[in-house]
Short mmCIF file of C-alpha atoms in Angstrom, two decimals:
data_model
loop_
_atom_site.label_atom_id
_atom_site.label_comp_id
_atom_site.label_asym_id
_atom_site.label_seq_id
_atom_site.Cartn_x
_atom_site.Cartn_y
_atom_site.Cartn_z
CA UNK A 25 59.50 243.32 -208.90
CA UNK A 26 62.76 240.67 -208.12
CA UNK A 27 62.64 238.86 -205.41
CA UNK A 28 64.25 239.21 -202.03
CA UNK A 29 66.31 235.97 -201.56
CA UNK A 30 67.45 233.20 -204.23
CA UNK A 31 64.94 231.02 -205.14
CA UNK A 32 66.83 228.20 -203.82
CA UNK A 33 66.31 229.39 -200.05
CA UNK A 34 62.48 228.63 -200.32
CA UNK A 35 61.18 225.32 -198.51
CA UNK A 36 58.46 223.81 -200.52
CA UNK A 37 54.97 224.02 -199.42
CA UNK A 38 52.63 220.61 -200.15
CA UNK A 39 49.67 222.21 -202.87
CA UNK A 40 47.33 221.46 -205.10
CA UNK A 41 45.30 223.79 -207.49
CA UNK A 42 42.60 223.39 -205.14
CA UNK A 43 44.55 225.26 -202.85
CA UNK A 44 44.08 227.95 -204.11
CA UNK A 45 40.62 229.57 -203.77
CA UNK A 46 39.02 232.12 -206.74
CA UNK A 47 38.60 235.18 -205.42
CA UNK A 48 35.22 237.04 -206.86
CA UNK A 49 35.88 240.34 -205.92
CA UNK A 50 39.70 240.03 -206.80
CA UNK A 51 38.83 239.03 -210.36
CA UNK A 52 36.01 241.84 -210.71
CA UNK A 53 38.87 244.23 -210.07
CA UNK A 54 41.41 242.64 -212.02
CA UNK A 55 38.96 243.31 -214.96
CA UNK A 56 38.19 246.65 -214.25
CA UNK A 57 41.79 247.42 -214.34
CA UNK A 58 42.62 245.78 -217.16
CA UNK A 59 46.34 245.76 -217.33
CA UNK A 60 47.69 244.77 -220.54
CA UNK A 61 49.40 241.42 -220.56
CA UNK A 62 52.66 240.54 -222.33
CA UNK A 63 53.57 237.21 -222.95
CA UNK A 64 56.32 235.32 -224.70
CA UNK A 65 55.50 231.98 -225.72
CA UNK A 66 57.65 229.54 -227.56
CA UNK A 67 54.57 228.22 -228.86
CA UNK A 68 52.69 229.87 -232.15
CA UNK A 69 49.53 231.10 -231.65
CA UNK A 70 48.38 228.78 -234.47
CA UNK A 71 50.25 225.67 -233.42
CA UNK A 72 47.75 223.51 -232.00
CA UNK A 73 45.02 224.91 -229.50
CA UNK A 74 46.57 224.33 -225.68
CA UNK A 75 47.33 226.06 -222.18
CA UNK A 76 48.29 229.16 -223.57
CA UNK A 77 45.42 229.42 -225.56
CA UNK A 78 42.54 228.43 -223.57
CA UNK A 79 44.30 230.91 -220.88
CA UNK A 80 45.33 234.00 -222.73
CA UNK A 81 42.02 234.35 -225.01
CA UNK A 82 40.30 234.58 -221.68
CA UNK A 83 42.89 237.56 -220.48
CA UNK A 84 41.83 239.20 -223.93
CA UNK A 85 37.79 239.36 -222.67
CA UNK A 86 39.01 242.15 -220.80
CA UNK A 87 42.53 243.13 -221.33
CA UNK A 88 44.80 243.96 -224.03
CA UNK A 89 46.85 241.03 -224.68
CA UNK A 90 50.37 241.12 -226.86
CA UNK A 91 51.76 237.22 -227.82
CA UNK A 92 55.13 237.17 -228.02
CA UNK A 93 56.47 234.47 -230.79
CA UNK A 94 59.99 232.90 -231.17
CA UNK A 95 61.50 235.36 -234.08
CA UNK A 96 60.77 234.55 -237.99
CA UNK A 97 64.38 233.77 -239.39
CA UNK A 98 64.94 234.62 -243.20
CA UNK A 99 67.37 231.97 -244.55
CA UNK A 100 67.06 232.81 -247.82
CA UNK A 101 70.48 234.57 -248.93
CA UNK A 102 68.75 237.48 -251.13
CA UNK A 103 65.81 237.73 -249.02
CA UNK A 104 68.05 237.68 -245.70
CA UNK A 105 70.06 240.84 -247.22
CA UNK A 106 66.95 242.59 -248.23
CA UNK A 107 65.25 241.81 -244.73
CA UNK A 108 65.13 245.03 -242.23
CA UNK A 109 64.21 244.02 -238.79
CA UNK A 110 60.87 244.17 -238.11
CA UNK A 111 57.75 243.11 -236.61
CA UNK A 112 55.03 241.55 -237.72
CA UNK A 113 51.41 242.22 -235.61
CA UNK A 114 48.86 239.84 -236.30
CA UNK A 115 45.55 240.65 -234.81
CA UNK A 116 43.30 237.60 -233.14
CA UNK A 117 40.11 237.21 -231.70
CA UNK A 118 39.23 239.74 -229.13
CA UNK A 119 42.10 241.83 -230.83
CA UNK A 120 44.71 240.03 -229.14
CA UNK A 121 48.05 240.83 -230.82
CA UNK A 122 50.41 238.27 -231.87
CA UNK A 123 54.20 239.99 -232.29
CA UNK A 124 56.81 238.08 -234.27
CA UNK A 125 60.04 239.62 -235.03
CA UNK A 126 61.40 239.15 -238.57
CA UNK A 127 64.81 238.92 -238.92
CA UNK A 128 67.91 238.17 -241.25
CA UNK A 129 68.85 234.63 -240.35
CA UNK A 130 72.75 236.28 -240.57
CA UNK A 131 71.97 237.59 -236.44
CA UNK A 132 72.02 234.20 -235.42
CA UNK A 133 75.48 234.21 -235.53
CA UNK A 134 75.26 236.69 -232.71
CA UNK A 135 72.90 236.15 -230.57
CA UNK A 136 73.42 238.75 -227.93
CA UNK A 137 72.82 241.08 -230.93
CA UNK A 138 70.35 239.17 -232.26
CA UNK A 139 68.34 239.52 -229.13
CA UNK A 140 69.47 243.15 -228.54
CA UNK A 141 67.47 244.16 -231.92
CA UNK A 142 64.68 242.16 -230.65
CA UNK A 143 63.99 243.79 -227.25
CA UNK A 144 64.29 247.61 -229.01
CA UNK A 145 62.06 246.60 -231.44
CA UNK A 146 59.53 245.33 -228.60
CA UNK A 147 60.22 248.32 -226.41
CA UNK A 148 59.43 250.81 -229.08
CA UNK A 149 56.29 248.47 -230.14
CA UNK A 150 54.96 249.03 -226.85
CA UNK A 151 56.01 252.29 -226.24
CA UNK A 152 53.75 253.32 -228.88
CA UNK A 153 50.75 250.98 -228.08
CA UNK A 154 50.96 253.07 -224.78
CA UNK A 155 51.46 249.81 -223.02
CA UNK A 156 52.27 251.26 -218.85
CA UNK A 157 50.33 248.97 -216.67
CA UNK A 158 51.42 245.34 -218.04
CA UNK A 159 51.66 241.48 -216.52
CA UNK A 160 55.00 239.99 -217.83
CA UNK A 161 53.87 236.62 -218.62
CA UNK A 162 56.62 233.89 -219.63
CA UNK A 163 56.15 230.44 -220.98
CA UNK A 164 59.90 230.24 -222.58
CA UNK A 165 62.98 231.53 -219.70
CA UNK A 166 64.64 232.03 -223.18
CA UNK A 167 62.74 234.94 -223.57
CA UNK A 168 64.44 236.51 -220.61
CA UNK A 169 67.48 237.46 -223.29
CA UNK A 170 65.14 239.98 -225.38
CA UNK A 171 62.79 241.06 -222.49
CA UNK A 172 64.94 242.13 -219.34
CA UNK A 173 64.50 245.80 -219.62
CA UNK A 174 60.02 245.40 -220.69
CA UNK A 175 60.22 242.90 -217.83
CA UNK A 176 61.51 245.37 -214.74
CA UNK A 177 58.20 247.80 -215.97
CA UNK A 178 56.16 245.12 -214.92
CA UNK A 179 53.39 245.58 -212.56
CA UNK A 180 53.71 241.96 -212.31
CA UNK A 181 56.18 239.01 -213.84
CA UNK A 182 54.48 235.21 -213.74
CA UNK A 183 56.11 232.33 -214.97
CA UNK A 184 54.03 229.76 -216.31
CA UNK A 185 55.32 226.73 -216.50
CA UNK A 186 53.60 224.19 -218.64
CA UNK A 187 56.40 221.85 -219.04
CA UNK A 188 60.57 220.88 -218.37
CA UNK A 189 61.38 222.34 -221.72
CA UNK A 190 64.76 221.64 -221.01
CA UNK A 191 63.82 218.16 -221.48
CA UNK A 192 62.54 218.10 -224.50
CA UNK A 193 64.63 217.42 -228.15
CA UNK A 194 66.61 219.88 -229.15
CA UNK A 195 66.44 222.50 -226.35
CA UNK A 196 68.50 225.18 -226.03
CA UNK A 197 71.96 225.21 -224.38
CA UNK A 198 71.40 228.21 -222.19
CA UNK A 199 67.59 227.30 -221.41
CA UNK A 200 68.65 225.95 -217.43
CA UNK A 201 70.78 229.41 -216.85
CA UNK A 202 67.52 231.54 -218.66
CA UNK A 203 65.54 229.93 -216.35
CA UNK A 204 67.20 230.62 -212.90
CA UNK A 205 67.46 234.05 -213.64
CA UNK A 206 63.40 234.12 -214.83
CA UNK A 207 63.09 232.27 -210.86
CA UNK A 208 64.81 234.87 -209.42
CA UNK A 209 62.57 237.94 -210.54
CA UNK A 210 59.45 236.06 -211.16
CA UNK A 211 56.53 237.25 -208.92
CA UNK A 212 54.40 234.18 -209.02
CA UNK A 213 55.55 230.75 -210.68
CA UNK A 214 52.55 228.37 -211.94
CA UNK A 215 53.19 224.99 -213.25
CA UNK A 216 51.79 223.05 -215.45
CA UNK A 217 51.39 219.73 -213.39
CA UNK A 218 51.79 218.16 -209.75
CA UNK A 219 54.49 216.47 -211.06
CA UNK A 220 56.57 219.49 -212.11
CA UNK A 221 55.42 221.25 -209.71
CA UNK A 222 56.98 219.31 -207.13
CA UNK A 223 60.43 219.41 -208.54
CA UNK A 224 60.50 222.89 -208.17
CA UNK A 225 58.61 223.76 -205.59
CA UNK A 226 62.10 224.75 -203.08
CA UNK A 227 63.31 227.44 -205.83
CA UNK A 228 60.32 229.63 -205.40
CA UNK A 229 58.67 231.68 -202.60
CA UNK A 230 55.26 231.99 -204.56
CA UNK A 231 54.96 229.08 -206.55
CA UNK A 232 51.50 226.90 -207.16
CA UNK A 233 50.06 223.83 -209.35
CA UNK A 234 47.68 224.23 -212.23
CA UNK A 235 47.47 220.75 -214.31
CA UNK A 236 46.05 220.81 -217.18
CA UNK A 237 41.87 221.79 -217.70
CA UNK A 238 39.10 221.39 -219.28
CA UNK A 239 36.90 222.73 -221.80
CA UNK A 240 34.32 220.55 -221.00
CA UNK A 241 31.13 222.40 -223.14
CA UNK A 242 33.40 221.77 -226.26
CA UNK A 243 34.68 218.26 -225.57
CA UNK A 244 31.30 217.20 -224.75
CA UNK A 245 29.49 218.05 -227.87
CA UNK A 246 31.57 214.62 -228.97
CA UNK A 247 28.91 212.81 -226.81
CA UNK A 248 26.10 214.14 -229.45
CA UNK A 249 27.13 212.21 -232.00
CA UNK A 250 28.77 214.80 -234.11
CA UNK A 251 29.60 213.22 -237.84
CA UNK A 252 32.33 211.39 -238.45
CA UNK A 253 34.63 213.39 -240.56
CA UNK A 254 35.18 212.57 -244.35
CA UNK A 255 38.65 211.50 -243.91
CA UNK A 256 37.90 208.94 -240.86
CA UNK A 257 34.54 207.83 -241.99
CA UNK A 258 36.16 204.88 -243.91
CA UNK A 259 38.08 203.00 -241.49
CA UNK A 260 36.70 200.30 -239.88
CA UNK A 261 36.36 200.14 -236.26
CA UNK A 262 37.71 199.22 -233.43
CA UNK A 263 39.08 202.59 -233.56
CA UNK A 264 41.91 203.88 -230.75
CA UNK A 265 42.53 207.75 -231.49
CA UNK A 266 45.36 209.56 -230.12
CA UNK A 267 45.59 213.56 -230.79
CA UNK A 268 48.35 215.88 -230.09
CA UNK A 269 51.78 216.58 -231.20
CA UNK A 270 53.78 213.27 -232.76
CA UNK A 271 57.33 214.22 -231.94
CA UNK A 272 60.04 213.12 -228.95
CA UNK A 273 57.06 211.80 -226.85
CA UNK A 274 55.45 209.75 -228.89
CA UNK A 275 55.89 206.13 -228.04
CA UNK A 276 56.51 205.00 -231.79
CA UNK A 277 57.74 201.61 -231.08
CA UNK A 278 54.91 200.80 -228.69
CA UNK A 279 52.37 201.67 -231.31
CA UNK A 280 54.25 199.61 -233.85
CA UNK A 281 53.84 196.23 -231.48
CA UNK A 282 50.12 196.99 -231.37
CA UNK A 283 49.68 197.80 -234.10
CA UNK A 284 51.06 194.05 -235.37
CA UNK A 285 49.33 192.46 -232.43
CA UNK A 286 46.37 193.61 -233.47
CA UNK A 287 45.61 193.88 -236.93
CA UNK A 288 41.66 193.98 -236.51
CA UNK A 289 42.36 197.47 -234.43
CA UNK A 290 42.65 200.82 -236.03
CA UNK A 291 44.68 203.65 -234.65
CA UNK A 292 43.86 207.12 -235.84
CA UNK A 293 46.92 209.27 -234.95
CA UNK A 294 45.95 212.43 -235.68
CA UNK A 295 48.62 215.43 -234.78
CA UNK A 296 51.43 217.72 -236.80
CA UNK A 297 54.59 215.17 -236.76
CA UNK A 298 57.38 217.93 -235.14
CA UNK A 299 61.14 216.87 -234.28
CA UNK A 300 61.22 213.43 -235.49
CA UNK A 301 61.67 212.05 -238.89
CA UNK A 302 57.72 211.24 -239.99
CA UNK A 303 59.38 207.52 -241.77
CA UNK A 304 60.13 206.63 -238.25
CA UNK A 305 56.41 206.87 -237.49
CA UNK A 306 54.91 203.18 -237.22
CA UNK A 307 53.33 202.14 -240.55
CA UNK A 308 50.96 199.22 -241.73
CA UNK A 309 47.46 198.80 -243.00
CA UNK A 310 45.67 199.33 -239.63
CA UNK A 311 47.34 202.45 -238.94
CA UNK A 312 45.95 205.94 -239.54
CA UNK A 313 47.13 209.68 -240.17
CA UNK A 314 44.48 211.74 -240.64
CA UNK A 315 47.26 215.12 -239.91
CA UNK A 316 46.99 218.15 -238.03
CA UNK A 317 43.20 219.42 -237.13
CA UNK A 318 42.19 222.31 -235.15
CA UNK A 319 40.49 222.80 -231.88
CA UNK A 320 37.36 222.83 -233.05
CA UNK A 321 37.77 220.38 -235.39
CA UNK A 322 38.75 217.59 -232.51
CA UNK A 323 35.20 216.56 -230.77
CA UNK A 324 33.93 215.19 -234.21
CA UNK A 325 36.85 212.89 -234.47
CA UNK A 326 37.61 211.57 -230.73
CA UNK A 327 33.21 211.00 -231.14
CA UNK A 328 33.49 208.62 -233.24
CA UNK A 329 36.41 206.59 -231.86
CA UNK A 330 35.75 203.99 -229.33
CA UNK A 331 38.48 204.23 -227.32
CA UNK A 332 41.21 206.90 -226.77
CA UNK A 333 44.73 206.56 -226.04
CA UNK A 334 47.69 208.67 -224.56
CA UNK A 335 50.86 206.86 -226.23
CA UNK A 336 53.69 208.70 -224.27
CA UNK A 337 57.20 206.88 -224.41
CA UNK A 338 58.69 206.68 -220.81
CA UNK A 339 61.57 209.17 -221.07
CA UNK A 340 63.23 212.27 -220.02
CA UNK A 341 60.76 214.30 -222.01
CA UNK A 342 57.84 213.02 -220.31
CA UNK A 343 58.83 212.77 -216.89
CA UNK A 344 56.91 215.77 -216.07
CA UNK A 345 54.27 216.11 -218.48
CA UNK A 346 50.66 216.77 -217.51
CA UNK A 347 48.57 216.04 -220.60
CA UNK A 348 45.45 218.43 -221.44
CA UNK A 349 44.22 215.68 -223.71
CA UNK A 350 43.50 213.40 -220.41
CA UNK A 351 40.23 215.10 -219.34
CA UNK A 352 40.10 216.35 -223.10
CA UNK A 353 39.30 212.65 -223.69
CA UNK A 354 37.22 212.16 -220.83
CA UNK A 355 35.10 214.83 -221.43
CA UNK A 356 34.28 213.36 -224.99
CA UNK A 357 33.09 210.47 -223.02
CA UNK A 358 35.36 207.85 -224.55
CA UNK A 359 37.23 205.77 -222.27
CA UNK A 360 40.80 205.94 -221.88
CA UNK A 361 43.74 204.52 -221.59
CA UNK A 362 47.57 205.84 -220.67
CA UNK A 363 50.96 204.58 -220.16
CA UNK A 364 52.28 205.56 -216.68
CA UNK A 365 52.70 209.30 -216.85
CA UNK A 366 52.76 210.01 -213.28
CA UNK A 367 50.54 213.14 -213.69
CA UNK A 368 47.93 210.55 -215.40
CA UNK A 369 48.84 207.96 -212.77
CA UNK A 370 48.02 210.42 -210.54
CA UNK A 371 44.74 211.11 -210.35
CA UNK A 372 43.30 209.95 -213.11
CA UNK A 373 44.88 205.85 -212.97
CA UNK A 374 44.34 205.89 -209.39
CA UNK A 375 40.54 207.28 -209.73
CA UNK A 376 40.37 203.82 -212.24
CA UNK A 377 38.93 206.94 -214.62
CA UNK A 378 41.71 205.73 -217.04
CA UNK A 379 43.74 202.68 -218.02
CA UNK A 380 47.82 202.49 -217.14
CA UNK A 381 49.47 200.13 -218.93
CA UNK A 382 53.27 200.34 -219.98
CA UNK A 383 54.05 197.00 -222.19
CA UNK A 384 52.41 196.14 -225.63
CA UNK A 385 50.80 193.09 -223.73
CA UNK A 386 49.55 195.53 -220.73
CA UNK A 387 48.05 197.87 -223.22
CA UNK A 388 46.67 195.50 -225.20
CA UNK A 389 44.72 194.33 -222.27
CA UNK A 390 43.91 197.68 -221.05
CA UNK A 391 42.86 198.43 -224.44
CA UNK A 392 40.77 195.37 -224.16
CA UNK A 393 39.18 196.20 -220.58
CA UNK A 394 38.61 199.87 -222.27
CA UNK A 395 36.57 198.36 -225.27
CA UNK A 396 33.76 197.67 -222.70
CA UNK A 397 33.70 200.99 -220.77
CA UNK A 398 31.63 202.74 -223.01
CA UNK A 399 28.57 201.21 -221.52
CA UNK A 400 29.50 201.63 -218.08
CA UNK A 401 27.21 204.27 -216.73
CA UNK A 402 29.13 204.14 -213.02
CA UNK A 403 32.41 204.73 -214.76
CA UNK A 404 31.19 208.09 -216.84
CA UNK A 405 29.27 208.82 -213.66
CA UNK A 406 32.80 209.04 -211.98
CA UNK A 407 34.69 210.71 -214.71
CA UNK A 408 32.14 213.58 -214.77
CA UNK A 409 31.67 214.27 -211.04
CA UNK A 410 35.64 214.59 -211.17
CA UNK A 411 35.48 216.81 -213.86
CA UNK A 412 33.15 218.99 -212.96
CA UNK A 413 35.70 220.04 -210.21
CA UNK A 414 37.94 221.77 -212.64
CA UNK A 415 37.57 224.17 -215.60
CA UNK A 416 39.96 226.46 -217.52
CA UNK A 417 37.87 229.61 -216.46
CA UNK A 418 38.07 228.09 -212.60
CA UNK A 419 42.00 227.63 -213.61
CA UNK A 420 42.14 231.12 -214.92
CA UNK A 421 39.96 232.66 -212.01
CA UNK A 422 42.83 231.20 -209.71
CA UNK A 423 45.05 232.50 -211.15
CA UNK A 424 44.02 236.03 -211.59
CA UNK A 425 43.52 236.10 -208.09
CA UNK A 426 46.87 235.78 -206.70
CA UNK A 427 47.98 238.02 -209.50
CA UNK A 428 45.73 240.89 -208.49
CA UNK A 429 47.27 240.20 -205.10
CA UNK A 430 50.44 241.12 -206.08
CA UNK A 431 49.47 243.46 -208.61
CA UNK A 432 47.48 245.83 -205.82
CA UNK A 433 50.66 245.38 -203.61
CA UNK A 434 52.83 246.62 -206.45
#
């Protein structure tokens, strides 16, 4: 379904996720129907455990559910000329399907083509898995190249959002252009912030905020005093823990000046290390990198640190962020502190439920002032009660409802 005037014409409307209220009896039938959902994600399935996750396994308690993946590239001369286009299906809890394309890295050259061999080998994918009654769900617009023609059978197209990916390192040229096009035939557009939300709220008709949410049944069993893990169980504490990604965003050189400022502090930066050289990462005695750990690996560590960190460097790639690891953290019951991500900022540094500093001296301060939070039964008090107002199933609910809205239209 495209939509009936650019997206440019729309006047933005002031929302929150609150807004929007879960419909019970919209959901019920949205799970009786059980469309299939297609998504394309520029994220792996396996990559670390985030919004696409926590939203997509709960599509597969009822529906079929296909994961799109960026295409597998085969540089590898001999293996590149013996390499037939195909897919890969890789089957996942709840048998959600994850779909990656394999392909001779020599298509990149053209990559009209290249997404041309893509799309027929989706189509006929589908075609077979008797795939009719489908939500189109995007996280990438570059997806839009290998996807037009699965996208008009839509009952239903949403964009999701989760972040300004044309801000981040190494983004694509074309990314902008994808994604006025994706605007323009979207349904519904979701975002994954306030923030980002607000910047394009005048280029949709039927666009609303969902920041990030909370698992908060698995990020509280931190509070239980879960183990410390063998590889953290030897350094000393103080210990300030950061999880998540170390690439672009990662304040490296603000780490650094604590790190030196503070030599009886440990940080534990634990996280894949994507986009940036790893020898750039700050080094020294009192810093820690414990390396990639899944989802369910996460409460045992952030337990047994005393206080947990958000080191975002104030850039271009961060100016919209929302980070999941903000009520993540609080959850876990460790307090918190942030550099001035205006989705933290707001709520969450204006609740005084976390710390904003932006200078080593600030941080070092808040990091101080954090230290003594962990007694403070008014400040957990707090960060609960304002957690218990969100939820990824409550995020999900919300937005199943205005899907089935549009879906029962369709």
């Amino acid at each position: 379904m495209e939509s009936l005037a650019p997206p440019e014409t729309f006047a933005p409307a002031l929302l929150t996720a609150a807004s929007v209220t879960p419909d019970a009896a919209r959901v019920a039938a949205f799970r009786a129907a059980a469309p299939d959902v297609v998504c394309f994600c520029h994220l792996t399935w396996e990559f670390v455990w985030q919004r696409p996750q926590h939203l997509l396994s709960r599509f597969a308690e009822s529906s079929r559910v296909f994961f799109v993946e960026d295409p597998c590239w085969h540089h590898d001369a001999a293996d590149a000329e013996q390499t037939t286009p195909h897919l890969e299906i890789k089957t996942k809890e709840n048998y959600l399907r994850v779909v990656v394309a394999h392909l001779p890295a020599t298509l990149q050259a053209d990559p009209a083509h290249a997404e041309a061999v893509q799309e027929e080998l989706l189509t006929d994918y589908l075609q077979r898995e008797k795939v009719v009654d489908f939500v189109a769900w995007y996280y990438t617009p570059m997806a839009v190249g290998k996807s037009h023609a699965i996208q008009r059978r839509a009952a239903v197209t949403v964009y999701d959002c989760m972040d300004e990916l044309s801000a981040f390192a190494f983004a694509p040229p074309l990314l902008k252009e994808r994604e006025s096009k994706l605007l323009n035939f979207a349904d519904l557009v979701f975002t994954g912030g306030q923030s980002i939300y607000e910047a394009k709220a005048h280029r949709h008709a039927a666009i609303y905020p969902f920041p990030s949410s909370i698992d908060k049944a698995h990020f509280g069993t931190a509070r239980t005093g879960l183990p410390d893990p063998a590889d953290q169980a030897k350094i000393p504490y103080p210990r300030i823990g950061f999880f998540g990604v170390l690439d672009e965003r990662f304040d490296r050189e603000l780490v650094a000046a604590l790190a030196k400022r503070r030599p009886d502090w440990q940080f534990v930066l634990i996280g894949p290390v994507v986009k940036i050289d790893p020898a750039d990462l700050p080094t020294g005695p009192n810093v820690h990198y414990p390396g990639g750990k899944t989802y369910r690996e996460l409460p045992a560590y952030v337990g047994n640190w005393d206080v947990a960190a958000l080191f975002f460097a104030q850039n271009e790639s961060t100016r919209f962020i929302s980070p999941t690891k903000t009520p993540e953290y609080l959850a876990a019951g460790i307090p918190t502190v942030s550099t001035p991500i205006r989705d933290v900022v707001r709520p969450y540094g204006e609740l005084e439920l976390v710390q904003i500093a932006e200078t080593p001296a600030e941080m070092e301060r808040a990091i101080e002032a954090a230290l003594t939070q962990a007694t403070d039964a008014n400040w957990r008090a707090r960060a609960d009660a304002f957690l218990a107002t969100t939820s990824w199933e409550l995020t999900w609910e919300r937005m199943v409802t205005l899907v089935e809205e549009v879906r029962i239209r369709a």
